[in-house]
mmCIF file of C-alpha atoms in Angstrom:
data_model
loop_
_atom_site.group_PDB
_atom_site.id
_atom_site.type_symbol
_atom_site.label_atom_id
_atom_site.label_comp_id
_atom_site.label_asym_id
_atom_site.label_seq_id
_atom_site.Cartn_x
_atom_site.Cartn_y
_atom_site.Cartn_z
ATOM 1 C CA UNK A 382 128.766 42.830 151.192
ATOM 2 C CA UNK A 383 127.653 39.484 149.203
ATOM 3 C CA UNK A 384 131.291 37.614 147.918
ATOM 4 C CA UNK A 385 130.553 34.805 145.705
ATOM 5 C CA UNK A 386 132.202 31.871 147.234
ATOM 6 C CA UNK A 387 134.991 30.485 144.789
ATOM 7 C CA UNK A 388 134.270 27.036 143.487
ATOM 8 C CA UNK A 389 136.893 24.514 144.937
ATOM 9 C CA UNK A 390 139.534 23.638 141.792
ATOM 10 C CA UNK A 391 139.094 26.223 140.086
ATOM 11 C CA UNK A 392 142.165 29.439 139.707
ATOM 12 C CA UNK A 393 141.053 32.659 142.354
ATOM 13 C CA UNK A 394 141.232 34.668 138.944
ATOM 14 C CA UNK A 395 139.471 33.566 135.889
ATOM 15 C CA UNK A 396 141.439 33.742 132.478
ATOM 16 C CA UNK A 397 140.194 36.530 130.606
ATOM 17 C CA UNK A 398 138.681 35.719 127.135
ATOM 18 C CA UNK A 399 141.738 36.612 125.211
ATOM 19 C CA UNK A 400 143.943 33.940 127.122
ATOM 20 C CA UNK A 401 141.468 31.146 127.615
ATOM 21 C CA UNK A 402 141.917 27.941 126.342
ATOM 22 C CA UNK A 403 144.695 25.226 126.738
ATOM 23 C CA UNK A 404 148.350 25.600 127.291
ATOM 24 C CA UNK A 405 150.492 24.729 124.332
ATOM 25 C CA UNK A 406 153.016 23.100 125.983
ATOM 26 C CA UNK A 407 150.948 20.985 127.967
ATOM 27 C CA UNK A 408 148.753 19.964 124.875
ATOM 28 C CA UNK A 409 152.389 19.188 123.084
ATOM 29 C CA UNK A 410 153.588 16.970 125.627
ATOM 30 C CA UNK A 411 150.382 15.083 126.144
ATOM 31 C CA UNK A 412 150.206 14.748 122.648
ATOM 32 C CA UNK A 413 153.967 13.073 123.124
ATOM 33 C CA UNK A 414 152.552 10.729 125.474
ATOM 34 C CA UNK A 415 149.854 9.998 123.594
ATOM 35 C CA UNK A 416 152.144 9.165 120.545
ATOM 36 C CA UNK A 417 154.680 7.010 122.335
ATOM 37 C CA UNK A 418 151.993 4.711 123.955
ATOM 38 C CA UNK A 419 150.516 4.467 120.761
ATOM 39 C CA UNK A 420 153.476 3.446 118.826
ATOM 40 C CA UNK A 421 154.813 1.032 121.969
ATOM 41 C CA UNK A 422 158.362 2.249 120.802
ATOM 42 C CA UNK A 423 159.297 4.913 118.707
ATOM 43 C CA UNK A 424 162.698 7.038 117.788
ATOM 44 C CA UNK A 425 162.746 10.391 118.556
ATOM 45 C CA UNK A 426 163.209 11.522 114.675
ATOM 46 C CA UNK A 427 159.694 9.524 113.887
ATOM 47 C CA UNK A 428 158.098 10.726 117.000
ATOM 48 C CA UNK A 429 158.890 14.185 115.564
ATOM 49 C CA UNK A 430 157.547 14.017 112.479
ATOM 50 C CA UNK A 431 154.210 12.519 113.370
ATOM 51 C CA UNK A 432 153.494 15.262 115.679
ATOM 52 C CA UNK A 433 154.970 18.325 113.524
ATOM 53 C CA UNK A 434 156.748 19.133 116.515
ATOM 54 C CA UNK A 435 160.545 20.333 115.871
ATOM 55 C CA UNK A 436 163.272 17.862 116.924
ATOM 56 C CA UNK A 437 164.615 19.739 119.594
ATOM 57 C CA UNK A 438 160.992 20.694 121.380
ATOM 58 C CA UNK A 439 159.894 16.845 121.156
ATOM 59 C CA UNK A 440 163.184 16.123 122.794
ATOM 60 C CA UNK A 441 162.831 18.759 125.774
ATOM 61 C CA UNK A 442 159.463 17.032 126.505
ATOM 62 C CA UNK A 443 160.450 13.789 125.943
ATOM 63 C CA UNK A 444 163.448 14.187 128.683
ATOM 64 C CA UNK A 445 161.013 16.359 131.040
ATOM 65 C CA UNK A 446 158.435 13.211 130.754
ATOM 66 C CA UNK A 447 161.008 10.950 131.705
ATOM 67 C CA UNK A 448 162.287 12.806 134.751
ATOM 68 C CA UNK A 449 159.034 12.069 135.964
ATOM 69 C CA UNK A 450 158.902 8.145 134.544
ATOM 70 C CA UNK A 451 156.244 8.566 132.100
ATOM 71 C CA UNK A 452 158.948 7.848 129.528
ATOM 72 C CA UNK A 453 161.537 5.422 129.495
ATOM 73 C CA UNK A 454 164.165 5.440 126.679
ATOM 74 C CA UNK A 455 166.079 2.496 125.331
ATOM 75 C CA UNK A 456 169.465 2.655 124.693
ATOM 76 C CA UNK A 457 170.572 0.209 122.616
ATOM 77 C CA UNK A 458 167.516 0.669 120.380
ATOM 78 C CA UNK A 459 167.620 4.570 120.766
ATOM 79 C CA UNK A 460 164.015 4.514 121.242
ATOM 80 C CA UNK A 461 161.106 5.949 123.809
ATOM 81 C CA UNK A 462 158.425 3.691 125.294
ATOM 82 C CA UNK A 463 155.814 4.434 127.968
ATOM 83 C CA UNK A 464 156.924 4.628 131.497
ATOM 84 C CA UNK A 465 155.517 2.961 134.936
ATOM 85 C CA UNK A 466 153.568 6.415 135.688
ATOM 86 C CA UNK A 467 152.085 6.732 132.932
ATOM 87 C CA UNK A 468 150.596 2.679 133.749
ATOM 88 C CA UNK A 469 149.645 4.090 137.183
ATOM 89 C CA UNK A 470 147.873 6.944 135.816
ATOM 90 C CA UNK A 471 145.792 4.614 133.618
ATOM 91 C CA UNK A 472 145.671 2.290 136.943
ATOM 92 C CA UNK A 473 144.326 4.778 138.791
ATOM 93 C CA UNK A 474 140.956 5.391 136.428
ATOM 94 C CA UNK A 475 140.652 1.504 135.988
ATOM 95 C CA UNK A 476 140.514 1.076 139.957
ATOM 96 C CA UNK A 477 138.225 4.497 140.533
ATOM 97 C CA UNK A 478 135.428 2.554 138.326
ATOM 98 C CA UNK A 479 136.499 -1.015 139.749
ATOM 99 C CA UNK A 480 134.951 -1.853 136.274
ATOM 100 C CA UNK A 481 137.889 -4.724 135.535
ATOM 101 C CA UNK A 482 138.454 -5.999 139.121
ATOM 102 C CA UNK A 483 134.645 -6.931 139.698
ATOM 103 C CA UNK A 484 134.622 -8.317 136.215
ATOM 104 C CA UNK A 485 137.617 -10.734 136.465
ATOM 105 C CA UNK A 486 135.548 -13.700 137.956
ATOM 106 C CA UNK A 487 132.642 -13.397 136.205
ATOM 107 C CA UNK A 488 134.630 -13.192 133.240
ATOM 108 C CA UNK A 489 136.693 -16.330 134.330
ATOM 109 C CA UNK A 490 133.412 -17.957 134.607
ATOM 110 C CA UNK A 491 131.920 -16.833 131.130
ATOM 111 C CA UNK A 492 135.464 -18.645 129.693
ATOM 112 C CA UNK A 493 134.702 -21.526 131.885
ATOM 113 C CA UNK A 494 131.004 -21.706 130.725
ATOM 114 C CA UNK A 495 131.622 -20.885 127.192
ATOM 115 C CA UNK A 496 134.671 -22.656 126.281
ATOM 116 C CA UNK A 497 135.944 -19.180 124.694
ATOM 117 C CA UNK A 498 138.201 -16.117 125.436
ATOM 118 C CA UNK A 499 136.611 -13.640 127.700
ATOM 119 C CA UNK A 500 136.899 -10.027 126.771
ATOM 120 C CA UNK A 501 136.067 -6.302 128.796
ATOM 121 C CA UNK A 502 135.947 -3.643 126.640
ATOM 122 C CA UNK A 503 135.217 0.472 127.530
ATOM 123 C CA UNK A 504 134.018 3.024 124.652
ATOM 124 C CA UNK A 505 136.064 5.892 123.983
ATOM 125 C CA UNK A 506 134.462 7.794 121.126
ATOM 126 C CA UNK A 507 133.734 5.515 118.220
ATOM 127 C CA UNK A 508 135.953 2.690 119.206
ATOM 128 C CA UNK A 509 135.852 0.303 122.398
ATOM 129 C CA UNK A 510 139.398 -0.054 124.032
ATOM 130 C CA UNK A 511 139.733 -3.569 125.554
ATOM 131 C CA UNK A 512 141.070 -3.318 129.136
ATOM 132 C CA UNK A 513 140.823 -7.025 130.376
ATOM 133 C CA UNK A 514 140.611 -10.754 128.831
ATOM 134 C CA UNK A 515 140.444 -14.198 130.001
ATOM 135 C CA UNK A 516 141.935 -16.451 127.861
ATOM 136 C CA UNK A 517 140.269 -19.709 126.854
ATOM 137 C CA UNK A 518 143.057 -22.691 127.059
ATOM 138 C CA UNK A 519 142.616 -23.592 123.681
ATOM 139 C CA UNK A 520 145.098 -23.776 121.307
ATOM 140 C CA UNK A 521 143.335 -21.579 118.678
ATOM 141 C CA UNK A 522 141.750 -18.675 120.082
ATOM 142 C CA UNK A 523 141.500 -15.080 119.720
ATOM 143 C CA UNK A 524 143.462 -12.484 121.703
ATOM 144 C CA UNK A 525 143.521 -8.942 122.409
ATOM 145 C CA UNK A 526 146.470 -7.004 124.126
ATOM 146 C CA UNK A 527 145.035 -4.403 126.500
ATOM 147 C CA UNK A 528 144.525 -1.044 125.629
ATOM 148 C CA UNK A 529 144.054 -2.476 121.797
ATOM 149 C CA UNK A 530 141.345 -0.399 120.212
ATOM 150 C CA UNK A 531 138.589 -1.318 117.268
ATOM 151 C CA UNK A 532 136.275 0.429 115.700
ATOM 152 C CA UNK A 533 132.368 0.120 117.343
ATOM 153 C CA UNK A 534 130.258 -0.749 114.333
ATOM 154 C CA UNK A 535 132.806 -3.816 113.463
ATOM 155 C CA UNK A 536 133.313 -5.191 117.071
ATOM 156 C CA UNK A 537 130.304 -7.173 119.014
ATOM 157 C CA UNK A 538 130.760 -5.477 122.456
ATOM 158 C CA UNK A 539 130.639 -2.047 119.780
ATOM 159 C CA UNK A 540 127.462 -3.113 118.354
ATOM 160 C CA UNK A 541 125.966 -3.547 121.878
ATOM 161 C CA UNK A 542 127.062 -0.694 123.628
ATOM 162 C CA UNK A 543 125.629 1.260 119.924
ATOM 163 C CA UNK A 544 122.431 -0.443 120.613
ATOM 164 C CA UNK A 545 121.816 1.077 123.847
ATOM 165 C CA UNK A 546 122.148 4.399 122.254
ATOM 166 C CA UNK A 547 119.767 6.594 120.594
ATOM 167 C CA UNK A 548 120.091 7.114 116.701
ATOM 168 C CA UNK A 549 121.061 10.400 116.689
ATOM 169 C CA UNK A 550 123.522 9.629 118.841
ATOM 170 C CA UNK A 551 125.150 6.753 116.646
ATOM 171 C CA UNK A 552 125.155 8.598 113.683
ATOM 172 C CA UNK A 553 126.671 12.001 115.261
ATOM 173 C CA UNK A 554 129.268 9.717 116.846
ATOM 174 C CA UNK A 555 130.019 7.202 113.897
ATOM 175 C CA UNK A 556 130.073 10.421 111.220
ATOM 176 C CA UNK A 557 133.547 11.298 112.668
ATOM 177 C CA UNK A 558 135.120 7.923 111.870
ATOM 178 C CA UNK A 559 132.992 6.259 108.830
ATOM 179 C CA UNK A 560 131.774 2.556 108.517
ATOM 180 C CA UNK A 561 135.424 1.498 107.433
ATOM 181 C CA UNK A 562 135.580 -2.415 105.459
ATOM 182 C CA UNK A 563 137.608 -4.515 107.352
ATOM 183 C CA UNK A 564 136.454 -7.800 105.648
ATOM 184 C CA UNK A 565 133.664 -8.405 103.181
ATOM 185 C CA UNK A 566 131.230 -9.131 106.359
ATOM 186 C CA UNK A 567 131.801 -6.037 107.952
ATOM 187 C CA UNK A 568 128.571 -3.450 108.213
ATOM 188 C CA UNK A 569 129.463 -0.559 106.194
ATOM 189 C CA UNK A 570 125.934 0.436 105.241
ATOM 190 C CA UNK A 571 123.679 2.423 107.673
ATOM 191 C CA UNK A 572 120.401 0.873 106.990
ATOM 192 C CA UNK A 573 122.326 -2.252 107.566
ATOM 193 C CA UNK A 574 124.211 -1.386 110.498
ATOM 194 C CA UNK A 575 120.644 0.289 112.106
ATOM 195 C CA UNK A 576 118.882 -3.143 111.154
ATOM 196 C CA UNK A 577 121.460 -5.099 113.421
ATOM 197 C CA UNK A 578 121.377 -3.076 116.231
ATOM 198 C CA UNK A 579 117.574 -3.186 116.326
ATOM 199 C CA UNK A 580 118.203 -7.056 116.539
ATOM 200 C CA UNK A 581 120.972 -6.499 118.954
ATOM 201 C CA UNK A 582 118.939 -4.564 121.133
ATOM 202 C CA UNK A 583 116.043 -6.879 121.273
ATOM 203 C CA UNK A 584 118.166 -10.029 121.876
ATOM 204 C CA UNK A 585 119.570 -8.226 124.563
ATOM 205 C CA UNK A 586 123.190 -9.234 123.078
ATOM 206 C CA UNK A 587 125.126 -8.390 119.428
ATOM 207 C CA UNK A 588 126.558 -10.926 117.011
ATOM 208 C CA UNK A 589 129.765 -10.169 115.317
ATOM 209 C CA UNK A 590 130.399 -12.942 112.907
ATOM 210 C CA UNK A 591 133.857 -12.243 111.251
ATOM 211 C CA UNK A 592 133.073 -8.316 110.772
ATOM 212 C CA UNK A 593 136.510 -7.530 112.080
ATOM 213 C CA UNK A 594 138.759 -10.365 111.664
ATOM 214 C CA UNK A 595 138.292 -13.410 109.029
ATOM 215 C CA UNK A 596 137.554 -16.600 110.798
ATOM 216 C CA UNK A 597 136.465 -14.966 113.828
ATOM 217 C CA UNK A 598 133.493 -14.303 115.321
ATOM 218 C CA UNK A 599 131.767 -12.347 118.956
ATOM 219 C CA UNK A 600 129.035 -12.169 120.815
ATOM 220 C CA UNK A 601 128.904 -9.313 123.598
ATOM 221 C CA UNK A 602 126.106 -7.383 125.426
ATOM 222 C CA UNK A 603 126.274 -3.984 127.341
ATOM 223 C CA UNK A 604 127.476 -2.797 131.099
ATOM 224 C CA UNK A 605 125.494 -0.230 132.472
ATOM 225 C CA UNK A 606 126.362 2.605 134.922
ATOM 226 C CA UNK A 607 124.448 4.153 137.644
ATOM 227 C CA UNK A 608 123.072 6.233 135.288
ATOM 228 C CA UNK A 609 121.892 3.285 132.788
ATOM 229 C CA UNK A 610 124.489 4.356 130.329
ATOM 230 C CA UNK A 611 126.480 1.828 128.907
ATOM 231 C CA UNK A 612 129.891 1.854 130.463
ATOM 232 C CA UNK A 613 131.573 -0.807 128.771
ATOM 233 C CA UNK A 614 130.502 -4.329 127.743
ATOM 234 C CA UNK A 615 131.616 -7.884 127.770
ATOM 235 C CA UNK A 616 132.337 -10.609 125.576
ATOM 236 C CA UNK A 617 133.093 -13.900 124.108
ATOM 237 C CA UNK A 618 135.417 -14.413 121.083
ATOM 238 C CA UNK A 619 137.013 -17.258 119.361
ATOM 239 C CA UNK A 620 137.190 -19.219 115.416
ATOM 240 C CA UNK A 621 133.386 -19.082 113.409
ATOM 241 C CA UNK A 622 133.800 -22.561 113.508
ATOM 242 C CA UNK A 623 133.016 -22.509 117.289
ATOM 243 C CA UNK A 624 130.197 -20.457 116.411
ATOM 244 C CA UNK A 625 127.587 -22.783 115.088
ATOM 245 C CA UNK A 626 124.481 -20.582 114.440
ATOM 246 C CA UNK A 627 122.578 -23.281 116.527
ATOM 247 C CA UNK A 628 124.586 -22.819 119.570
ATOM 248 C CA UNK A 629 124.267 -18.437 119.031
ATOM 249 C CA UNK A 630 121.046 -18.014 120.906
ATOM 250 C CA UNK A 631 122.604 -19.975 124.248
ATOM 251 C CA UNK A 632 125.846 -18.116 124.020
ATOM 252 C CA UNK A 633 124.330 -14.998 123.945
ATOM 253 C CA UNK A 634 122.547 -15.652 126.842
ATOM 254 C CA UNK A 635 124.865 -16.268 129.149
ATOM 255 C CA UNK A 636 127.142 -13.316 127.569
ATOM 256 C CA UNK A 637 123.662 -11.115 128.500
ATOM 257 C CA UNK A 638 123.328 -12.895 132.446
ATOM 258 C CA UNK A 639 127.369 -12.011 132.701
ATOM 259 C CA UNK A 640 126.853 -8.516 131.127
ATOM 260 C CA UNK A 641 124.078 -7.842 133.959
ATOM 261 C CA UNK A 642 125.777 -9.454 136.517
ATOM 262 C CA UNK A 643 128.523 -6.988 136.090
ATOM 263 C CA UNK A 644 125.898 -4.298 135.713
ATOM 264 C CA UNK A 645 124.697 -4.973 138.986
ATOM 265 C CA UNK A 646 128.110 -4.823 141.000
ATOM 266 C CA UNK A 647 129.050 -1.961 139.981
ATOM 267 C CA UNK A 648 125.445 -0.646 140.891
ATOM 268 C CA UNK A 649 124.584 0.343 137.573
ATOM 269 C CA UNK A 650 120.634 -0.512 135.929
ATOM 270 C CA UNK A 651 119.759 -0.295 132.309
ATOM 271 C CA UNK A 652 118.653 2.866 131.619
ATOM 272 C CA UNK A 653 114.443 2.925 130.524
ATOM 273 C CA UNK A 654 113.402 3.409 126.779
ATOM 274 C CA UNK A 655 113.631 7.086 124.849
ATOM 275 C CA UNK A 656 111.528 7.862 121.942
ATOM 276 C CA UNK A 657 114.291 8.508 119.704
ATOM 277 C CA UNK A 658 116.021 4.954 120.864
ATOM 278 C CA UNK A 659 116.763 2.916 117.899
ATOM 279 C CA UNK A 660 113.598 1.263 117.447
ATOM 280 C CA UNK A 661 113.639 -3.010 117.014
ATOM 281 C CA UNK A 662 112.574 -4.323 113.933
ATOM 282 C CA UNK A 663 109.463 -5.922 114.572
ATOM 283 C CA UNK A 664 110.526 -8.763 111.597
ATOM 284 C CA UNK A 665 113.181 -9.892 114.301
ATOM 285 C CA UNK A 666 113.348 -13.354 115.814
ATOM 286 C CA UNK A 667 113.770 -12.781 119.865
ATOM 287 C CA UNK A 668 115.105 -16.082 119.580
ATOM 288 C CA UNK A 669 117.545 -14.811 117.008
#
């Protein structure tokens, strides 16, 4: 008699329609985690109502999450922050890709080269979460804490990982989130958003000149995977002053030769051409 051999990970018994899905406890206490590392430090009364969960159930988790240090609580402050396992859980995925430990030197280098902060950044729907930086020495420079999040059409390693993308795939992903104004600069129309990242994608690296912050400006180009997908991307980031529109084209360069050094050691290739790629403008300067 034929058995059909169980796939490994998986229950012996399948849930049956009626009972599929998630567990609601489970999804409520990862939605507690995810609350208190977004907030950094919250009270259990505010942690409540942001997740319309009642005071006593957020508690129960809260205390269950802590007997296994993903929560810590503060006494004096009466407050809940993340807990050590919860930073070796995130550990854990940041050392299965290596992504941020074979990027450390060449990012070192890129500030060294540059003269400006070096920044690794990962997608995660329609925002890139930075996971590493080098910081220039310089007295005024930009900074990111890690695990601080922007939106992809107003941040440069955003606009290159979009430009490695096809347009379908921009617009299904940015029609969630909107082309939200951060500063007058920022691109909140489509046409003009496309436009860019046809330039982006010919120069091989984006320009973000004070889209997110005021004063600031970014250049960054793609990582690619195995798969020539972009996993992430790299980037330099400091005042527009720095930024001199003559000096662009060289920076962007050597962001790009970083970018694809990366791209190498972590074995990954940039993925060929698709019909429906966004297309470059053919009125674009290679040069920039």
């Amino acid at each position: 008699m034929n058995t059909q051999k169980r796939q490994r990970g998986r229950p012996k018994s399948q849930f049956k329609e009626s009972s599929a899905g998630t567990m609601q406890s489970l999804d409520r206490a990862l939605g507690v985690l995810v609350a208190v590392a977004k907030s950094e430090q919250s009270t259990l009364t505010d942690l409540s109502l942001s997740l319309g969960v009642p005071t006593a159930t957020t508690h129960r988790i809260l205390t269950t999450l802590q007997k296994h240090r993903f929560v810590i609580f503060n006494e004096e402050h009466q407050s809940w922050s993340i807990g050590i396992e919860a930073y070796r859980t995130g550990a854990s995925f940041m050392n299965r890709t290596s992504l941020t430990e074979v990027s450390r030197p060449i990012m070192r280098f890129l500030m060294e080269k540059t003269g400006e902060t070096a920044n690794l950044a990962i997608p995660d729907g329609a925002e890139v979460v930075f996971v590493e930086q080098i910081e220039t020495p310089h007295p005024i420079r930009a900074f990111f804490a890690r695990g601080a999040r922007t939106s992809m059409h107003a941040s440069g390693i955003g606009k290159a990982i979009l430009s490695t993308m096809s347009e379908d795939h921009v617009r299904r992903l940015l029609m969630s989130s909107g082309l939200q104004a951060f500063t007058d600069n920022t691109l909140t129309s489509p046409a003009t958003l496309f436009s860019d990242l046809a330039e982006t994608k010919t120069r091989g690296y984006s320009y973000d000149r004070e889209e997110r912050y005021l004063g600031m400006s970014c250049i960054g180009s793609a990582v690619f995977d195995e798969r020539g997908e972009a996993c992430g991307g790299v980037s330099i980031s400091g005042p527009s002053t720095r930024f001199d529109s003559m000096r662009v084209p060289e920076l962007g360069a050597i962001v790009a030769e970083a970018a694809g050094q990366i791209s190498q050691l972590i074995g990954g290739r940039r993925r060929e051409p698709h019909a429906d790629d966004i297309a470059p403008d053919p009125t674009t300067d290679p040069a920039g």
